[in-house]
GROMACS .gro file of C-alpha atoms in nm:
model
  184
    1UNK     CA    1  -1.385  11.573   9.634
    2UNK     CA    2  -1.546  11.849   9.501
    3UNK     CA    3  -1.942  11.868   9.402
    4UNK     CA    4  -1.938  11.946   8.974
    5UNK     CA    5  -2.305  11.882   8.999
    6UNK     CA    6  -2.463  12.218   8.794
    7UNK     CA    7  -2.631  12.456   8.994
    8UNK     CA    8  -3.036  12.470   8.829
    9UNK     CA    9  -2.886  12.876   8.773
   10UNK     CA   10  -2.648  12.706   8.549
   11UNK     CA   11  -2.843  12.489   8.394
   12UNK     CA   12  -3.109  12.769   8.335
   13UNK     CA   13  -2.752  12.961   8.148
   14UNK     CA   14  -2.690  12.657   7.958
   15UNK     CA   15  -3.059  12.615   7.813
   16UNK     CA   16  -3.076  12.964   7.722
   17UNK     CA   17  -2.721  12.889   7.545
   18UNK     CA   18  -2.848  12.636   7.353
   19UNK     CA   19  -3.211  12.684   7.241
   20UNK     CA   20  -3.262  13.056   7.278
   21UNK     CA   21  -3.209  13.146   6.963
   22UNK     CA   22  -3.415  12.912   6.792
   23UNK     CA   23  -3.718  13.020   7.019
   24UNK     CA   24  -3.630  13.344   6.902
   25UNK     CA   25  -3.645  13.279   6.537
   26UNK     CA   26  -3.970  13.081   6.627
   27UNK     CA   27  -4.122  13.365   6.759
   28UNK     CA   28  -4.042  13.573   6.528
   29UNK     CA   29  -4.186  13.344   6.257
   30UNK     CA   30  -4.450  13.294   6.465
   31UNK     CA   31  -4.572  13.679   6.567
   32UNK     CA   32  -4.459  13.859   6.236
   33UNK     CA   33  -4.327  14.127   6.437
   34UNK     CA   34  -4.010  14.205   6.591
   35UNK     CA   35  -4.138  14.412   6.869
   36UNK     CA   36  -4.378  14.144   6.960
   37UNK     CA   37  -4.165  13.858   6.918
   38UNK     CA   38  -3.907  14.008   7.221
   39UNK     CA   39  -4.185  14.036   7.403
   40UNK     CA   40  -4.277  13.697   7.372
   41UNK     CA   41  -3.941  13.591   7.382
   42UNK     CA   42  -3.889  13.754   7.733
   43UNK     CA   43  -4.157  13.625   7.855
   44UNK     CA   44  -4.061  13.278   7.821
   45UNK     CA   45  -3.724  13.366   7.944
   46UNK     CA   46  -3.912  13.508   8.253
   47UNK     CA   47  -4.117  13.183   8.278
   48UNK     CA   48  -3.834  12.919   8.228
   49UNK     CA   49  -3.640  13.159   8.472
   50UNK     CA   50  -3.979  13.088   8.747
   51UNK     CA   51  -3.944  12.716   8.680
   52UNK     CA   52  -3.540  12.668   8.639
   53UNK     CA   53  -3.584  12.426   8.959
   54UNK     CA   54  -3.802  12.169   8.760
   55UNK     CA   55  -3.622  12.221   8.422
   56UNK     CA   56  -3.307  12.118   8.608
   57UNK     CA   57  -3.434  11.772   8.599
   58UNK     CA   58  -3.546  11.758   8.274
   59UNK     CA   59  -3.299  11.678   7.945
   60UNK     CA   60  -3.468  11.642   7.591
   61UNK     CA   61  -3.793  11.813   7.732
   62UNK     CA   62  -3.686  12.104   7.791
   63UNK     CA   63  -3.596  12.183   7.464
   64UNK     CA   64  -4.017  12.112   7.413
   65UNK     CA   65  -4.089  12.297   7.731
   66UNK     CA   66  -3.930  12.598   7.612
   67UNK     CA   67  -4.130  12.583   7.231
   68UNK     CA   68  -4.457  12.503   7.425
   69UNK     CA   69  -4.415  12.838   7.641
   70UNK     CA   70  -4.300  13.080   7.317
   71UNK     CA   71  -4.609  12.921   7.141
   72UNK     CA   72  -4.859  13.010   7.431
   73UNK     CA   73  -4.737  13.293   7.576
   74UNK     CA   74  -4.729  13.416   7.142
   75UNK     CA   75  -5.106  13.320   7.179
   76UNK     CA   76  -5.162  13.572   7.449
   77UNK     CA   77  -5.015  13.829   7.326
   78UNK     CA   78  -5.139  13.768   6.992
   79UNK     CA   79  -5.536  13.746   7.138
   80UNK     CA   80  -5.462  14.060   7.399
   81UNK     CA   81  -5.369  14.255   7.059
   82UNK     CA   82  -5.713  14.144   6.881
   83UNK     CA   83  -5.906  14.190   7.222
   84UNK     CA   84  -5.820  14.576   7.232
   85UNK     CA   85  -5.784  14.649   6.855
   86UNK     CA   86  -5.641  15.002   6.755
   87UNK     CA   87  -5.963  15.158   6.560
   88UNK     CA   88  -5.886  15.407   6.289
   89UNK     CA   89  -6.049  15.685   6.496
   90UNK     CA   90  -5.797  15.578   6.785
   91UNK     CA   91  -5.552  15.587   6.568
   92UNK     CA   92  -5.600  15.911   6.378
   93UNK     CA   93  -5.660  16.099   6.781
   94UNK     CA   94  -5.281  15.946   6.843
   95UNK     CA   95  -5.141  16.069   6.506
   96UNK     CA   96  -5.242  16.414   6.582
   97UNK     CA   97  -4.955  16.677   6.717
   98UNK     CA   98  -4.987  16.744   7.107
   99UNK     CA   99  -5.024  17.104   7.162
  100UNK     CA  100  -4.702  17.245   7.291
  101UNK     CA  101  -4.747  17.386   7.633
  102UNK     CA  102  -4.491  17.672   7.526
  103UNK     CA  103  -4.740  17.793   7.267
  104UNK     CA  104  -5.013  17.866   7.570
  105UNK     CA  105  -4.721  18.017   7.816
  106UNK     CA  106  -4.652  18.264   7.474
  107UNK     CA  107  -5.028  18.326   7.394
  108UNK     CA  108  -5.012  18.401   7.761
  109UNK     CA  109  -4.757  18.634   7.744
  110UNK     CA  110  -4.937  18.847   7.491
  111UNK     CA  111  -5.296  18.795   7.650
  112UNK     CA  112  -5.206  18.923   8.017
  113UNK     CA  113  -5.072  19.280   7.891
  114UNK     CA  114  -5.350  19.298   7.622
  115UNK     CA  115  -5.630  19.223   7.880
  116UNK     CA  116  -5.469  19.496   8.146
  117UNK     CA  117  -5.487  19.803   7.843
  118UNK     CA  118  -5.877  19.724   7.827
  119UNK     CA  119  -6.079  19.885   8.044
  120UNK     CA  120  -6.221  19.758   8.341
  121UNK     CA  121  -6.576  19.730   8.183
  122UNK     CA  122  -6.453  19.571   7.924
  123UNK     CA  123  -6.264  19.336   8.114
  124UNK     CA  124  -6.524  19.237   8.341
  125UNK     CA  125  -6.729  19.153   8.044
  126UNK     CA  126  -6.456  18.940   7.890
  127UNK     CA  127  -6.469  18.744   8.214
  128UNK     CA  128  -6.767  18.653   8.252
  129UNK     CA  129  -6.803  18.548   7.901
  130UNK     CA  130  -6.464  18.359   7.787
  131UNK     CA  131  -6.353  18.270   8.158
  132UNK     CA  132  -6.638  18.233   8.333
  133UNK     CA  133  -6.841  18.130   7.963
  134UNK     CA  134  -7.167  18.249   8.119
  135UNK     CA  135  -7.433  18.353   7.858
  136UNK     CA  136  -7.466  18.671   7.781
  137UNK     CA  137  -7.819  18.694   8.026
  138UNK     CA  138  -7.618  18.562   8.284
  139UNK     CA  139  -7.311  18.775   8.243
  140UNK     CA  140  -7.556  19.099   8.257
  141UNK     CA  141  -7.677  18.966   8.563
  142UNK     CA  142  -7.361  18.892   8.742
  143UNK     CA  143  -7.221  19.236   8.627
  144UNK     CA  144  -7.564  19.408   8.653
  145UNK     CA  145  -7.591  19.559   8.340
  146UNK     CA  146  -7.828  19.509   8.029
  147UNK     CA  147  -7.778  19.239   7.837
  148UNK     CA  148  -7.700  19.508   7.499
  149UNK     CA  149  -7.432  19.641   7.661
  150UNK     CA  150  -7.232  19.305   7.728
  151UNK     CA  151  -7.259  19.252   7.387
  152UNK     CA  152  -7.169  19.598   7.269
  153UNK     CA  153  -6.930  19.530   7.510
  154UNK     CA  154  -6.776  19.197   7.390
  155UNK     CA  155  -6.757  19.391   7.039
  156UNK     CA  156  -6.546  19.634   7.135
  157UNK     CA  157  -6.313  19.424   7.356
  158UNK     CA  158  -6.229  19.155   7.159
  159UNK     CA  159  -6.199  19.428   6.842
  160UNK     CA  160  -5.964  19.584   7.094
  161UNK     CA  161  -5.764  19.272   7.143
  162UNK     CA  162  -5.791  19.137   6.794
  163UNK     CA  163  -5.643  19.430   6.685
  164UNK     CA  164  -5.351  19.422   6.868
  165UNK     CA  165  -5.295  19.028   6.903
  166UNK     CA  166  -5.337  18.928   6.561
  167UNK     CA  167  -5.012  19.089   6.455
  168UNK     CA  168  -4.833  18.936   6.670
  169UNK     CA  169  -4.958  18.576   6.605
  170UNK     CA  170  -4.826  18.301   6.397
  171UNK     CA  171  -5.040  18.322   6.084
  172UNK     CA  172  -5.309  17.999   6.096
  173UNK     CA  173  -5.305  17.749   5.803
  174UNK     CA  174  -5.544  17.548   5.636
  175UNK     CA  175  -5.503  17.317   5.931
  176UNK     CA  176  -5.563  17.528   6.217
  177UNK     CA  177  -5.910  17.668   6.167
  178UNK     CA  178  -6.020  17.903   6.382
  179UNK     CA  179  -6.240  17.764   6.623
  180UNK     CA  180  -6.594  17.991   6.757
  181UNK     CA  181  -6.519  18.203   7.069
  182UNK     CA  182  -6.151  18.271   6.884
  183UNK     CA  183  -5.999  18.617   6.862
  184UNK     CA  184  -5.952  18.639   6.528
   0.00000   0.00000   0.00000
C-alpha cells in the first residue's frame, strides 16, 4: 500500500497556499510600503522554508507561526530603515545627475588637439599647473623659469585654448557654473 503521508515540501506548498496571502496583506498593512512589505514577505517565506521540517508537525500553529515571523522580521526591517535614516543632504547628493563619462571622452576629444597647437612652453606650463596643480612657485621651479613668466604664461595658454574651445562647447546654464581653474 502506498505511503499518502505529505512530504514537509508539500506541506511547506500547502501553507503557503493557504495563509500567504493574508501574511501578505498583513505586511502590507503592517510596513505601509509595497516594496518593503515583499521584502518582509520573502523573508518569512525564506524562514518558514528553513523550518518546513518542524512546521510539518504543527496544524493550527502554523498559521500563528507564520504571523509571528511577518511581524518580527517587519520589525527589523522597519528598525534597520530608522537605524540608517536617508538625511536630506544624502538625499539631495543621490538626486543629482551622474556626469556622463561620454561628456569627458568629448571634452577629451577637443582638449588633446587644442593642447598639441600650443607651444611647448606653453604646454609645459599648463602641466604643471592644471595636471600636475603645482603652485605657480613650484611650477617655476620644476620648469626653471621665473615665477612671472608661468603666469604670463598661463594667460596666454588658456586665452589660446579658451578661444578656440569655447565655441565648440555646449553653452553652460544657470546650473552649471563655472567652477575656478575652468577654461572659460
Amino acid at each position: 500500500m502506498p505511503d499518502h503521508t505529505p512530504t514537509a515540501e508539500q506541506n511547506y506548498a500547502d501553507l503557503v497556499a493557504r495563509y500567504g496571502k493574508p501574511v501578505r496583506a498583513y505586511v502590507a498593512r503592517l510596513t505601509g510600503n509595497r516594496n518593503i512589505a515583499d521584502d518582509v514577505y520573502q523573508e518569512t517565506l525564506l524562514r518558514a522554508w528553513r523550518h518546513r521540517q518542524a512546521l510539518a508537525s504543527r496544524d493550527g500553529s502554523a498559521c500563528s507561526w507564520l504571523y509571528t515571523v511577518a511581524h518580527n522580521a517587519a520589525v527589523d526591517v522597519l528598525r534597520g530603515r530608522r537605524a540608517y535614516p536617508v538625511t536630506d543632504e544624502a538625499w539631495d547628493l543621490l538626486q543629482r545627475p551622474v556626469q556622463d563619462h561620454a561628456d569627458a571622452v568629448v571634452a577629451t576629444a577637443y582638449l588633446m588637439p587644442a593642447l598639441r597647437r600650443l607651444s611647448a612652453e606653453h604646454r609645459d606650463v599648463i602641466f604643471e599647473l592644471y595636471y600636475r596643480r603645482s603652485t605657480v612657485a613650484e611650477a617655476a621651479k620644476s620648469i626653471g623659469i621665473p615665477p612671472g613668466t608661468v603666469k604670463s604664461r598661463a594667460h596666454y595658454a588658456v586665452r589660446a585654448l579658451r578661444a578656440e574651445l569655447v565655441p565648440l562647447m555646449p553653452e553652460s546654464g544657470p546650473s552649471t557654473p563655472a567652477r575656478s581653474g575652468d577654461l572659460r
